[in-house]
mmCIF file of C-alpha atoms and ligand atoms in Angstrom:
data_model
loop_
_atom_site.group_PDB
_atom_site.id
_atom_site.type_symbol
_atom_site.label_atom_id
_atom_site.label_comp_id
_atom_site.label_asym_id
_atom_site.label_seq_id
_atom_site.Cartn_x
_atom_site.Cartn_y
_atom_site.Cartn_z
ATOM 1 C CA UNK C 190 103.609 126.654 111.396
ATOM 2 C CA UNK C 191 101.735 123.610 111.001
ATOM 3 C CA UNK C 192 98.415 122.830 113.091
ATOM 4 C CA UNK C 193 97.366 119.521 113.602
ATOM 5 C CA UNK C 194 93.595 118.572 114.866
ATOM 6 C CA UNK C 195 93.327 115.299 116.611
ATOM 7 C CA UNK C 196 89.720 114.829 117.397
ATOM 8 C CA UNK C 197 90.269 110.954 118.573
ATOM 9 C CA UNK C 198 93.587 111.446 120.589
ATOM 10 C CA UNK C 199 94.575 108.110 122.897
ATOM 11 C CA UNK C 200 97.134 106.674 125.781
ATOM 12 C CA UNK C 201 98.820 104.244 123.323
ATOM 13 C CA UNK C 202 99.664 100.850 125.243
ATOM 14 C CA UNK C 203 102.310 98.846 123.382
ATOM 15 C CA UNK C 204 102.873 95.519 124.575
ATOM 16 C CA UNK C 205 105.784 92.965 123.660
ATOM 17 C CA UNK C 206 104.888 89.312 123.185
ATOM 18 C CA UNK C 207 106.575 86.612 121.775
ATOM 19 C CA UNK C 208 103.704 85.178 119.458
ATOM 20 C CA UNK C 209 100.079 86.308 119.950
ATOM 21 C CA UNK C 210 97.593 83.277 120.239
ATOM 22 C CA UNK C 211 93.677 84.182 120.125
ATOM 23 C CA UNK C 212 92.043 82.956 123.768
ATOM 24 C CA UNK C 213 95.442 82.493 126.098
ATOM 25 C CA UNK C 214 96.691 84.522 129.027
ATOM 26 C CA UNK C 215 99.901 85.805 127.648
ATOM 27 C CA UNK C 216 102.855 87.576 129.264
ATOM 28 C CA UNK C 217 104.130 91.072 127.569
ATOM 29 C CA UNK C 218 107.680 90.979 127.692
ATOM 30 C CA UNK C 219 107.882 94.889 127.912
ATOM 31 C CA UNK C 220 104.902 97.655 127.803
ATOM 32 C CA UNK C 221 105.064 101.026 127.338
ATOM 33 C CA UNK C 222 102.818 104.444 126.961
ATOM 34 C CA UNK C 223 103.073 106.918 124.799
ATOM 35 C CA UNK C 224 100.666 109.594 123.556
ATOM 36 C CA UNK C 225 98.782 109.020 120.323
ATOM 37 C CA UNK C 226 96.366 109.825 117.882
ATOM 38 C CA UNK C 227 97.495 110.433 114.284
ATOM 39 C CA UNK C 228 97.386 114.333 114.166
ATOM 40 C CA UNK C 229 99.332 114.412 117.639
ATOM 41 C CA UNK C 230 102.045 112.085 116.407
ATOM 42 C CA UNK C 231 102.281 113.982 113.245
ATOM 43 C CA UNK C 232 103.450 116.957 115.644
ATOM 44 C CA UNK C 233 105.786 114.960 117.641
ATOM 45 C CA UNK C 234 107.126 113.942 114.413
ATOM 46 C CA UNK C 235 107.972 118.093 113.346
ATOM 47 C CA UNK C 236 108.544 118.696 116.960
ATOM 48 C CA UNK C 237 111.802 116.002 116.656
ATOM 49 C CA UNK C 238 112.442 117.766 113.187
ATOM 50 C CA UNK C 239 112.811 120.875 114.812
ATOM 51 C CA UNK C 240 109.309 122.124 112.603
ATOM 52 C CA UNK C 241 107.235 124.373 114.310
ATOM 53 C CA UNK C 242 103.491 122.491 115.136
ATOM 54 C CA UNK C 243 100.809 122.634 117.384
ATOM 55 C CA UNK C 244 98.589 120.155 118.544
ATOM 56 C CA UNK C 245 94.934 120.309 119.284
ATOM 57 C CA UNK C 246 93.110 118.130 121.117
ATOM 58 C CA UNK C 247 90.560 117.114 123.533
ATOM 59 C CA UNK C 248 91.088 115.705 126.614
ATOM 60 C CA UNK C 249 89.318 114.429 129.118
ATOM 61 C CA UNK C 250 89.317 112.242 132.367
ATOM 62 C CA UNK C 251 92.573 111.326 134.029
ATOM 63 C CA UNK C 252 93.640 109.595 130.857
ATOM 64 C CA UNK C 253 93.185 113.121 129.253
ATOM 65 C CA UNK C 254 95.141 114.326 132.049
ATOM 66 C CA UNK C 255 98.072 111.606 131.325
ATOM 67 C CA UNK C 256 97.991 112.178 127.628
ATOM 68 C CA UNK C 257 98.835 116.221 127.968
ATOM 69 C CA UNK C 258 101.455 115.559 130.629
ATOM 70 C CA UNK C 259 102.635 113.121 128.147
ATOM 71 C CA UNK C 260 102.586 115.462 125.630
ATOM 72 C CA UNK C 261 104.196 118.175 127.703
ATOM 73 C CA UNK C 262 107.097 116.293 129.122
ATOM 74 C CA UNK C 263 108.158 115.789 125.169
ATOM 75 C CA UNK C 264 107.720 119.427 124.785
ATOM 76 C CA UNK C 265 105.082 120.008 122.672
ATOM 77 C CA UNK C 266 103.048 122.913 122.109
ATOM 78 C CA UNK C 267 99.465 121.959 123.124
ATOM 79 C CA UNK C 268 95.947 123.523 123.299
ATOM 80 C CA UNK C 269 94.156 120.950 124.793
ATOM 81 C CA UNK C 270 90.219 121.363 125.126
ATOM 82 C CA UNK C 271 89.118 120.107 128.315
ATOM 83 C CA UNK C 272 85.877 118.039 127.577
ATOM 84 C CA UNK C 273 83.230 115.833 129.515
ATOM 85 C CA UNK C 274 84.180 112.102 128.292
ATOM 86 C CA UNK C 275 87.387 110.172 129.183
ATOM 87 C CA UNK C 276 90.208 109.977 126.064
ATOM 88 C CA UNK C 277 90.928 107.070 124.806
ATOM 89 C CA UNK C 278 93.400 104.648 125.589
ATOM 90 C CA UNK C 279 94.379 102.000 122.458
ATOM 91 C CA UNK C 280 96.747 98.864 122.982
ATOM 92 C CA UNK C 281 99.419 97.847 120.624
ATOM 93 C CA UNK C 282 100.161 93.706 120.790
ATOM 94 C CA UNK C 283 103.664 93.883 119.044
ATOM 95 C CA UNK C 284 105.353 90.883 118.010
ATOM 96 C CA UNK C 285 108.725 90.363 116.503
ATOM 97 C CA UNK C 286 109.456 90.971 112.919
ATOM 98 C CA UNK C 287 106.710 94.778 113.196
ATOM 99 C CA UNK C 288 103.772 92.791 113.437
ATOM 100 C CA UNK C 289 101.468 94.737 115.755
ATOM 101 C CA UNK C 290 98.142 94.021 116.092
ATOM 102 C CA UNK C 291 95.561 97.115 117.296
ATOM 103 C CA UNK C 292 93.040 97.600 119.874
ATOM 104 C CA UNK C 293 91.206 101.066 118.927
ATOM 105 C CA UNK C 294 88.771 101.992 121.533
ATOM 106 C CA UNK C 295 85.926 104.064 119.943
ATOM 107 C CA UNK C 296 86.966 107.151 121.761
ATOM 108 C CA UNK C 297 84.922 109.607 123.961
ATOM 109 C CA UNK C 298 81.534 111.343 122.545
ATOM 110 C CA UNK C 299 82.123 114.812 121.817
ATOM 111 C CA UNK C 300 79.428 117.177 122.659
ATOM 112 C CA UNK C 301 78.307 120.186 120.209
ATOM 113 C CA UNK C 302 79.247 122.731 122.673
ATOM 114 C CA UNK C 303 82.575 120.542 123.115
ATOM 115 C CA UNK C 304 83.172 120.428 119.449
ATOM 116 C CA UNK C 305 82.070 124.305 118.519
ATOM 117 C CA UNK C 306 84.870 124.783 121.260
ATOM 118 C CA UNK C 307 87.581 122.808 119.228
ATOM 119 C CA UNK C 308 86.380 124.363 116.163
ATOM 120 C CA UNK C 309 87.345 127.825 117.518
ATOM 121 C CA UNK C 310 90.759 126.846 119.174
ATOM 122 C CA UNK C 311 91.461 125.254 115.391
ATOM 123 C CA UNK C 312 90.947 128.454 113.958
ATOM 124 C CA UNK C 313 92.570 130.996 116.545
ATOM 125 C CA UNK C 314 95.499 128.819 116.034
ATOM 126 C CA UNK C 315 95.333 128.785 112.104
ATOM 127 C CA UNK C 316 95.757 132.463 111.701
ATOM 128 C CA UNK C 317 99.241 132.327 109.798
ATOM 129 C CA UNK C 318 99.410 128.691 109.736
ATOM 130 C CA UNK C 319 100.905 127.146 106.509
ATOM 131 C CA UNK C 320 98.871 124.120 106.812
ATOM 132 C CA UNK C 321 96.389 122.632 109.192
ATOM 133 C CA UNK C 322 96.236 118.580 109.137
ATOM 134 C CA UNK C 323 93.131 116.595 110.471
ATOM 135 C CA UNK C 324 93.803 113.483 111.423
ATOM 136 C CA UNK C 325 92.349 110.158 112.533
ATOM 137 C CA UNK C 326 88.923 108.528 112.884
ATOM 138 C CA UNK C 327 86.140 110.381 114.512
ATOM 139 C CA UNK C 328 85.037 110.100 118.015
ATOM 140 C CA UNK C 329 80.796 109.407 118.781
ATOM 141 C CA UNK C 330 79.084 112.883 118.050
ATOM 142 C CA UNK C 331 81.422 114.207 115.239
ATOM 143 C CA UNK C 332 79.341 114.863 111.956
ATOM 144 C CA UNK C 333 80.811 112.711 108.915
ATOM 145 C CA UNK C 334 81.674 116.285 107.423
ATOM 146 C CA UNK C 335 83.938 117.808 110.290
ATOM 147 C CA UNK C 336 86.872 118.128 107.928
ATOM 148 C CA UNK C 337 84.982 119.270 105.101
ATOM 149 C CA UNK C 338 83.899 121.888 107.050
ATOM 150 C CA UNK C 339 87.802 122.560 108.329
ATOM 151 C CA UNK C 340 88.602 122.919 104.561
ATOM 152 C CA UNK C 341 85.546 125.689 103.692
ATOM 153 C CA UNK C 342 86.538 127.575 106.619
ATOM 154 C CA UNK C 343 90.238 127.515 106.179
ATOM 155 C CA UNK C 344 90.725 127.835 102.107
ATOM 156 C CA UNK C 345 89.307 131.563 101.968
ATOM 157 C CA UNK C 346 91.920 132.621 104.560
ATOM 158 C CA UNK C 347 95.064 130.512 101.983
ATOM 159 C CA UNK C 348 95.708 127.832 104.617
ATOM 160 C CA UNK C 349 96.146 124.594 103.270
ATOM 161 C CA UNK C 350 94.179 121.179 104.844
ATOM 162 C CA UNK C 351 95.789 117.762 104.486
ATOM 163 C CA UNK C 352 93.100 115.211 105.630
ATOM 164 C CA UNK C 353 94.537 112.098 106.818
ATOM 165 C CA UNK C 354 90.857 109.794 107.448
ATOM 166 C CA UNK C 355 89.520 106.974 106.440
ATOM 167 C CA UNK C 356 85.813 105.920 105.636
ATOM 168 C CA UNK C 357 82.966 108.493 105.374
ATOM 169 C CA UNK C 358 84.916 111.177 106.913
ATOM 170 C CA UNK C 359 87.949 110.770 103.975
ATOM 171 C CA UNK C 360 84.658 110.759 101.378
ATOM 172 C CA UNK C 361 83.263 113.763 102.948
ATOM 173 C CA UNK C 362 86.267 115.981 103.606
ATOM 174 C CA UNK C 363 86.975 115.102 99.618
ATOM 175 C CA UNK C 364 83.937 117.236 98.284
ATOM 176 C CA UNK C 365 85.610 120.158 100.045
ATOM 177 C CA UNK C 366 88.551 119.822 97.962
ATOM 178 C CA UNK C 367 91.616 119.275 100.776
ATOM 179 C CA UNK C 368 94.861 120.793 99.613
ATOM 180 C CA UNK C 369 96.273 116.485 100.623
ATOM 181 C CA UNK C 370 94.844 113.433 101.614
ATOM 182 C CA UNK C 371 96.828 110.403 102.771
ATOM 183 C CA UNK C 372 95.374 107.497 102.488
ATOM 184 C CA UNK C 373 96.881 104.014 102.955
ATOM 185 C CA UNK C 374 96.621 101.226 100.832
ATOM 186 C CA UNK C 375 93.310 99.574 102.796
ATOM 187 C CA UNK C 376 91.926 103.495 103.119
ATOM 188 C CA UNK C 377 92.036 104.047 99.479
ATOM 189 C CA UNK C 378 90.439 100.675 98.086
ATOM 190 C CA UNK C 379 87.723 101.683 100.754
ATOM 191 C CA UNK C 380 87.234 105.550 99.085
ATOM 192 C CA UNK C 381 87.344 103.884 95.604
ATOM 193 C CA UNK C 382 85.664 100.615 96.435
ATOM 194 C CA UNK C 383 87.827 98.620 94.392
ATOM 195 C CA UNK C 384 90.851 96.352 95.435
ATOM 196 C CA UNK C 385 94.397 97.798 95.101
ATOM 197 C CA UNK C 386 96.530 95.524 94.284
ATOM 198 C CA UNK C 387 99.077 97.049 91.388
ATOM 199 C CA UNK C 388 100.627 100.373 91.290
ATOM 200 C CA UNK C 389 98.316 101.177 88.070
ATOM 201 C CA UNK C 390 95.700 100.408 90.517
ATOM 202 C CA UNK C 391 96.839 102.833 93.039
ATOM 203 C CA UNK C 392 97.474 105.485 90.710
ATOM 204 C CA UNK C 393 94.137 105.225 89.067
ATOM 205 C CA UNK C 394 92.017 105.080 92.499
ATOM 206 C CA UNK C 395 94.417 108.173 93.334
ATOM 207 C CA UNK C 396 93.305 109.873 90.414
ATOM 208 C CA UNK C 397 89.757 109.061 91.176
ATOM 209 C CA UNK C 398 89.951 110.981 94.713
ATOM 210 C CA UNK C 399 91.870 113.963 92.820
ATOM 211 C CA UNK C 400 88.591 113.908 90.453
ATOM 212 C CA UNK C 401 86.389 113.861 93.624
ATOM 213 C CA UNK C 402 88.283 117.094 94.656
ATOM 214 C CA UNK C 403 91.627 116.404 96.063
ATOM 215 C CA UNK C 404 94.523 118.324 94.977
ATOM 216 C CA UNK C 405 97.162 116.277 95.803
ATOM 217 C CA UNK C 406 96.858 112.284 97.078
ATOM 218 C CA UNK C 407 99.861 110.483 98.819
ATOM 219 C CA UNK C 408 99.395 107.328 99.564
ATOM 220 C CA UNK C 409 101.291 105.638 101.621
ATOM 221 C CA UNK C 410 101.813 101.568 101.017
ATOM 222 C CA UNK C 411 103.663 100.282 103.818
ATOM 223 C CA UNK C 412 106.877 98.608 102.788
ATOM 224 C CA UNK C 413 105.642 99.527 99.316
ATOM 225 C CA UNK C 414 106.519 102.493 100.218
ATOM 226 C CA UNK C 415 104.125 106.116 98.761
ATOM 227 C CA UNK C 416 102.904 107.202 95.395
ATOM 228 C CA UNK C 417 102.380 110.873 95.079
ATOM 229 C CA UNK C 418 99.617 111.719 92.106
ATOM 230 C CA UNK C 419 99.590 115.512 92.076
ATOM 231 C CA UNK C 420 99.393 118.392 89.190
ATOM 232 C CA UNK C 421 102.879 117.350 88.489
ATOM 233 C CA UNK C 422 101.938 113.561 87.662
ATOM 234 C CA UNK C 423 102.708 110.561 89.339
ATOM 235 C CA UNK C 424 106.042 109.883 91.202
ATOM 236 C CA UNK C 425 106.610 106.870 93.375
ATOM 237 C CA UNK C 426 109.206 105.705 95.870
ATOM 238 C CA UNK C 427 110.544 103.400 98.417
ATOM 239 C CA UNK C 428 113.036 103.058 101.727
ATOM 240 C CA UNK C 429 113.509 99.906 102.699
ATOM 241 C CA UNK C 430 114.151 98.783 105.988
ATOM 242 C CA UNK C 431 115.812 95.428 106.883
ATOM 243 C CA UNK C 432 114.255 95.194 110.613
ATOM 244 C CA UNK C 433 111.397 96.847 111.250
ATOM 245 C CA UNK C 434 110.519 97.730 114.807
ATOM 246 C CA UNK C 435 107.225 98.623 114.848
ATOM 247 C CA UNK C 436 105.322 100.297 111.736
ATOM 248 C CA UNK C 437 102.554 101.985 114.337
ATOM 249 C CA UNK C 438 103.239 105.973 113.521
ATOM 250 C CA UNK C 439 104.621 105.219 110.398
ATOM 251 C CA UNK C 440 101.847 106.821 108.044
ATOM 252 C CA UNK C 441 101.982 109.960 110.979
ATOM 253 C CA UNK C 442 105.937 110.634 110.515
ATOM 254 C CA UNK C 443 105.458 110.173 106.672
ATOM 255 C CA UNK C 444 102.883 112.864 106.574
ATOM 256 C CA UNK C 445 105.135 114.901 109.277
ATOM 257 C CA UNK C 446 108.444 114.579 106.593
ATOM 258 C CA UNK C 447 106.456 115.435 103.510
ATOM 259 C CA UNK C 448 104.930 118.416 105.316
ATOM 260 C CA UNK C 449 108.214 119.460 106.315
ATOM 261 C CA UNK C 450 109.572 119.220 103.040
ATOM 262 C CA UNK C 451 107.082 121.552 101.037
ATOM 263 C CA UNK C 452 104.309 118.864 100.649
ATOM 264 C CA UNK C 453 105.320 118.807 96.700
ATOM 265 C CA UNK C 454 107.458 116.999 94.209
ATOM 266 C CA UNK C 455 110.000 114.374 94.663
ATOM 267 C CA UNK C 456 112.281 116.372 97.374
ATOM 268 C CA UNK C 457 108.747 115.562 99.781
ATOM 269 C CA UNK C 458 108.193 112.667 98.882
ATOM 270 C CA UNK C 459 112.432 111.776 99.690
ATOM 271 C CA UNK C 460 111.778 113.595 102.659
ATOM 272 C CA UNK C 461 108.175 111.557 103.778
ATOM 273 C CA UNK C 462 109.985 108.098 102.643
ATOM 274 C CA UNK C 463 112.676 109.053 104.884
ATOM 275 C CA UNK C 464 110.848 109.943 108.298
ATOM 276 C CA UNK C 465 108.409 106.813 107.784
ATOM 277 C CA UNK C 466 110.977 104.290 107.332
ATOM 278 C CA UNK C 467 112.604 106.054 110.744
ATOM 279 C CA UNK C 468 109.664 105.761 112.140
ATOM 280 C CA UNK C 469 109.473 101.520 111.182
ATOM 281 C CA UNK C 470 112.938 101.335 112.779
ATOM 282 C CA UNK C 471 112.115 102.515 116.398
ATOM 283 C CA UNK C 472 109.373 100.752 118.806
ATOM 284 C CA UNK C 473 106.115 101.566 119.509
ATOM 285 C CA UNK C 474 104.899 105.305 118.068
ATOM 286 C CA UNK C 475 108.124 106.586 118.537
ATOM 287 C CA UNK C 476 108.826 109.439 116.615
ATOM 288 C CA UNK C 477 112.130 109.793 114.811
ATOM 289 C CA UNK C 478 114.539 112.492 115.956
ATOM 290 C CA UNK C 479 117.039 113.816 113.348
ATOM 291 C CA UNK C 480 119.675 111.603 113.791
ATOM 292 C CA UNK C 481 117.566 108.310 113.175
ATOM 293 C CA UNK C 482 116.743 109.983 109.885
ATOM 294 C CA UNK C 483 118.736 107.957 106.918
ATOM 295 C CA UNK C 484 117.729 109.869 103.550
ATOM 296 C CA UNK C 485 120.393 107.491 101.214
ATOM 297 C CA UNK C 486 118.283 104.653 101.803
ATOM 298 C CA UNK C 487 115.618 106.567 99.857
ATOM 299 C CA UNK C 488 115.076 105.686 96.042
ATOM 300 C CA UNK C 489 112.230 107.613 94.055
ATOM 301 C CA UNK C 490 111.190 106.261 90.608
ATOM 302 C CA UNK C 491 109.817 109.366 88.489
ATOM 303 C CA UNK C 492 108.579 107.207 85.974
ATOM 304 C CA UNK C 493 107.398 104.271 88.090
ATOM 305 C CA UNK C 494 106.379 100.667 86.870
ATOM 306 C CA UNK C 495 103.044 100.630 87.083
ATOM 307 C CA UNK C 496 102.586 96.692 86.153
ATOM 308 C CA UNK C 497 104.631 96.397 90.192
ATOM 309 C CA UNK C 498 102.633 93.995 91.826
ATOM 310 C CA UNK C 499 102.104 95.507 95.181
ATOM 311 C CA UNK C 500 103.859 93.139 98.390
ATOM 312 C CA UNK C 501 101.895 94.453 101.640
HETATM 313 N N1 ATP G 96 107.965 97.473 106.534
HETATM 314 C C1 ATP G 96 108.297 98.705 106.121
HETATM 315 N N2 ATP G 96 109.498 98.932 105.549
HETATM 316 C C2 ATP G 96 109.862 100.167 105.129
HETATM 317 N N3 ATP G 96 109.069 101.261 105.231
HETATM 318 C C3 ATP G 96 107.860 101.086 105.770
HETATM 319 C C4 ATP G 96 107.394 99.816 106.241
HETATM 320 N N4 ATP G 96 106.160 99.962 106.740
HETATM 321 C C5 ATP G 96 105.859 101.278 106.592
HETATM 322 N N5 ATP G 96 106.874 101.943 106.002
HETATM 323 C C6 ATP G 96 106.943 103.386 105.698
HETATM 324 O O1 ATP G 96 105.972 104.056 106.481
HETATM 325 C C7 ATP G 96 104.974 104.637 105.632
HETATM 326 C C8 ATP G 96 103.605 104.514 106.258
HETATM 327 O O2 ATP G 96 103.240 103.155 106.397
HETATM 328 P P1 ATP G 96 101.732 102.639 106.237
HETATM 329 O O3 ATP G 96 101.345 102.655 104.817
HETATM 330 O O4 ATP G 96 101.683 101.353 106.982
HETATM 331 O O5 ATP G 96 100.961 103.826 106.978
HETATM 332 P P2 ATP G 96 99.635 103.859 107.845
HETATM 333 O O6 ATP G 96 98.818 102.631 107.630
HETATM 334 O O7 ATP G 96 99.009 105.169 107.596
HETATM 335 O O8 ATP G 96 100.283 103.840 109.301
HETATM 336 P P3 ATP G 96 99.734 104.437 110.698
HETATM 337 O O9 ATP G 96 98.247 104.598 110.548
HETATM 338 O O10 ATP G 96 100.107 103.423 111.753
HETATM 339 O O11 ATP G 96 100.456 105.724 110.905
HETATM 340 C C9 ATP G 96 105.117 103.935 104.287
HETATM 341 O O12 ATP G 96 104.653 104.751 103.233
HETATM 342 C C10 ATP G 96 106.599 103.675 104.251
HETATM 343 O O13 ATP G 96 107.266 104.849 103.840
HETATM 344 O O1 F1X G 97 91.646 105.193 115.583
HETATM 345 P P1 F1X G 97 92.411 106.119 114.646
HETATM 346 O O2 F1X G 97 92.190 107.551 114.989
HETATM 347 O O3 F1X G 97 92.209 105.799 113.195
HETATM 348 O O4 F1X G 97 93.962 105.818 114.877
HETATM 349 C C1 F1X G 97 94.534 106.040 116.141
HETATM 350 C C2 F1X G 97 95.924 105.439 116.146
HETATM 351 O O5 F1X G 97 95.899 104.033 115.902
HETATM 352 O O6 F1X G 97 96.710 106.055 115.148
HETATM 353 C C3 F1X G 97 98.018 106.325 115.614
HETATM 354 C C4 F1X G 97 99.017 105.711 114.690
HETATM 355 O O7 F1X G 97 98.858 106.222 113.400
HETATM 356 C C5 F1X G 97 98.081 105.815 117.041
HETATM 357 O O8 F1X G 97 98.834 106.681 117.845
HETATM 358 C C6 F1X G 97 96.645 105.718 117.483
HETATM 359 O O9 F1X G 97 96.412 104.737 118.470
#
């Protein structure tokens, strides 16, 4: 069983447009909604894997309301913490070729009552969980620490945290010494505060968060692929995708697939590479189902050039 703990959940809008142009009224050709947030699309990602997940989140408002019928009508399992403010909704201007361009709304304030309330739903649902992943930026109200203090409480009971976060709440939740961390290329230059720009590069600013207090780092590097720097060493790897749909998700189903797969050595990482370049070839946050799962376009480098020059 793996938990996931979306404290930032959303109504993700994607809209298709032809070009985007800064300060014009421009028509979508096509919009859709899905539910988001990165630890919920990390369980729609098992749920289409057929890996048991649940998803824990707070909702509130009628777009809190959409989100878990959402959410329910692709059969997930749910506890959903009804809470004061309205959830989120974040808009996705896709253009041909995978270029989207975000819109993240801040998100709702959580309250401390609101949050203590999470906090306890997180851990009922632990008890026997293999792993519990927090995921995604932090909502108004949410200390810095929140996942630092998932990882003390969970660790005693053997339940493994992967942290996937960015700014003070990736820094934070590193001190606590997370089982993972996934950081993406622009995440980790922030945690190291250096530019990434070779493989060497990512490897060393992966080592750096390891000697912060992460056991294992994966970072994923979009059509770069993910480098996994772990008490096994460094393995790298790549699937490449010739048209990619929309690349929105893809860091969520990566995470999902090396989850799934053991969350260790190169059979994960195979496994992550796979789901997240399934991911890049559907639109939107669509999660990929089995059958859009392709695991011969995968290729892992054990000993990995570190001089690569880095393309996204
Ligand atoms: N253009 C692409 N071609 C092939 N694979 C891709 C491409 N973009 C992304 N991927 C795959 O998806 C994974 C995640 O991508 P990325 O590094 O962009 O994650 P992210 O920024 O965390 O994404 P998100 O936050 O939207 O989930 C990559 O490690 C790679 O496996
Ligand atoms: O604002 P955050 O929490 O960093 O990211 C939220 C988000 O962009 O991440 C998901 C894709 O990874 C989307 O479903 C969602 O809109």
């Amino acid at each position: 069983m793996i938990v996931t703990v979306t404290l930032n959940p959303s109504l993700d809008r994607t809209m298709e447009v032809d070009v985007l142009a800064r300060g014009q009224v421009i028509r979508a050709r096509s919009a859709r909604l899905d539910p988001g947030g990165k630890g919920v699309n990390v369980t729609r990602a098992l749920l289409a894997g057929r890996v048991p997940s649940v998803a824990v989140v707070p909702v509130g408002g009628p777009e809190g309301d959409r989100l878990r019928q959402l959410l329910l009508a692709e059969g997930l399992t749910v506890r959903a913490v009804p809470v004061a403010g309205h959830t989120r909704s974040n808009v996705t201007v896709a253009e041909p070729g995978g270029v989207a361009t975000k819109l993240n709304e801040p998100g709702a304030r959580l309250s401390h009552g609101e949050l203590a309330e999470v906090a306890r739903v997180v851990a009922a649902e632990s008890a026997g969980a293999g792993w519990v992943a927090g995921c995604g930026s932090l909502p108004p109200g949410v200390p810095d620490d929140i996942y630092a203090q998932l990882c003390r409480r969970l660790a005693p009971a053997g339940i493994r945290v992967a942290v996937d976060s960015s700014g003070p709440a990736l820094l934070a939740a590193l001190a606590a010494g997370p089982d993972l961390v996934k950081p993406n290329r622009e995440e980790l230059a922030e945690a190291v505060g250096s530019p990434v720009g070779r493989l060497a590069d990512v490897v060393a600013a992966a080592r750096q968060l390891r000697a912060r207090g992460a056991r294992s780092v994966l970072v994923s590097l979009g059509a770069d692929g993910a480098v996994l720097v772990d008490d096994d060493g460094v393995i790298a790897g790549d699937a490449p995708v010739e048209n990619p749909k929309s690349t929105v998700g893809a860091g969520d189903a990566l995470l999902a697939g090396f989850l799934a797969a053991g969350a260790r050595g190169p059979r994960a990482l195979a496994e992550a590479l796979a789901w997240g370049a399934a991911a890049v070839r559907l639109p939107a946050s669509r999660m990929p189902r089995r059958p859009d799962i392709r695991r011969d376009i995968v290729r892992i480098h054990a000993r990995p050039d570190l001089d690569q020059r880095l393309m996204t």
